[in-house]
Amino acid sequence: MNWFKRYKNSLIQLSAAVVFLILWQLGATVLNLVYFPSLSDTVMAFYQLVVYGDAQGNSLLTHSFISLYRVFAGFSIALVLALALGLLCGVNEAFYSMLKPLIEVIRPIPPLAWVPFASIAFGIAIGGYAFVIFLGAFFPIFLNTVTGVKRTSSILVDVAKTFKADKKDVMFKVIVPSALPEITTGMRIGFGIAWMCIIAAEMIGVKSALGLGFFIFSMANLALYAEMFAGMIMIGLISYVINEGFMLAERQFFKWRVEIAK
Amino acid sequence: MSQPKVVVENLSKTYITKDGTQVEALENITFHVNEQELLCIIGPNGCGKTTLLRLIAGIDTPTRGRILIDNQETKPGRAALIFQEFSLFPWRTVLDNIKFGLEILNVPTQESHKIAQNYVKLVGLEGFEQKFPHELSEGMKQKVAIARALAVNPPVLLLDEPFAFLDAQTRNRMQEELLRIWEQEKKTMIFVSHNVDEAVYLADRILALTARPGKVKTVCEVALRRPRQRTSQPFIRKREEMLKTLIEELDT
Ligand SMILES: Nc1ncnc2c1ncn2[C@@H]1O[C@H](COP(=O)(O)OP(=O)(O)O)[C@@H](O)[C@H]1O
Ligand SMILES: [Mg+2]
């Protein structure tokens, strides 16, 4: 009984997933549409693609790594710049209000609207992808950093000052640790957006032969629909794992925060 | 007699709020605190007590007048301030909170660890070193704040209604603890309170401020032997006398 209680949540999640998979299998079999492969066909395709790869011999994992690599390139640049600017804007109201109109005009432009520009400017080089990812990841990190900095208790800053803390101490011993939970949330959201952007950028952008987005698009063109679905599932799985990783880190490192919020 | 530890001379502070209005918080305050003396400052809410401590701690600048500690103009690091509100770093453990000031002063890790451990012991928090602030009771939190302040060995300790949020029983116990620490550490302390009972229990002298803008209303000696009995006649008489002073201010 105790055992049941402990795993109750996981059991419910698991049964929901199983029901969904059964419905998928049945639905696809009954409907019998070429463009809607059944679960078993998709799983088979997934396995084949991971182990043997596509017609060019590129494994699904290779496509995934290429996409991830592009995301990390753009994400790292976004992280560094968003942190630096976010901290600055958080502590310096005048500086923030100077940048604000600029930021608020660029922010609503979907990163994908930049794809044509990026592919003209950078070609198929990593720079084009990094640029689009940068635009997708920058704003959530930047805005969360600003919020985190502004939410820093002024009392804690005063405490530091009574101990003779200079500006640098206040920044790195009070403001940054205090804002770290928000910064991490910004990174998690930024990464989610970046991941969606890279897939779309690979589809509509330059014709590189590698990457999950490109892979799905070319499978659709070849009418290999089970393979196409396998690629889509890979996108979901990767995103899920990374999101859970961030959430785990947030729970682990910011226990003090979670408890206070209660 | 040796010269006073803290001298406050003709101190005034006027805040200018965002909409441009001026708030006179303190007006022409002059007093001193002797070496190893425990001075309590009482006054009605909003009369500028917190402002006064912030000025002495050197984290705000006076509009007029000056503050000397050991005959030198005050500046941050010369007087430790214990805040009324929650002031611990929630992401740091008890021990790491106490080490904060030592880190700023670049005290080597090993030495800072030893010092912090000593102060954990002084405030009686052994066994709680690795706890986070949210795991502590209100009284324990203020003990950590006191230990953190003492760890850097400041010439003067300033306490801003540190026990205001505690229940009556805990508050009484903390007052006893504070007296023990004060005697052990031989510190000069300025203790702000709006609780007359607390002031009469703790103080060598009590300074009463008027309602805003705060001016010095009276300074009086509390010549009662320690440990003081709250139920003794002299204690009650002193408390009544101080209470009357305070009530006059609340009425005006
Ligand atoms: N930063 C500030 N800006 C403007 N007014 C302030 C500021 N800090 C305090 N005051 C005002 O100064 C007066 C004294 O405040 P304070 O020193 O906190 O009083 P107390 O601690 O005795 O309750 C109050 O009227 C308060 O509103
Ligand atoms: Mg106050």
PDB file of C-alpha atoms and ligand atoms in Angstrom, chain B residues 44-51 84-85 160-161 192 194, ligand 2:
ATOM      1  CA  PRO B  44       7.399  56.200  18.816  1.00  0.00           C
ATOM      2  CA  ASN B  45       7.150  54.502  15.434  1.00  0.00           C
ATOM      3  CA  GLY B  46       8.425  56.579  12.548  1.00  0.00           C
ATOM      4  CA  CYS B  47      10.448  58.971  14.703  1.00  0.00           C
ATOM      5  CA  GLY B  48      13.690  58.163  12.922  1.00  0.00           C
ATOM      6  CA  LYS B  49      15.259  55.393  15.020  1.00  0.00           C
ATOM      7  CA  THR B  50      16.153  53.242  12.040  1.00  0.00           C
ATOM      8  CA  THR B  51      17.412  56.306  10.218  1.00  0.00           C
ATOM      9  CA  GLN B  84      14.718  44.616  12.335  1.00  0.00           C
ATOM     10  CA  GLU B  85      13.595  42.706   9.250  1.00  0.00           C
ATOM     11  CA  ASP B 160      17.349  47.889  15.409  1.00  0.00           C
ATOM     12  CA  GLU B 161      14.380  46.436  17.300  1.00  0.00           C
ATOM     13  CA  VAL B 192      16.750  50.583  19.490  1.00  0.00           C
ATOM     14  CA  HIS B 194       9.867  50.897  21.068  1.00  0.00           C
TER      15      HIS B 194
HETATM   16 MG    MG C   2      12.489  51.301  12.509  1.00  0.00          MG
END
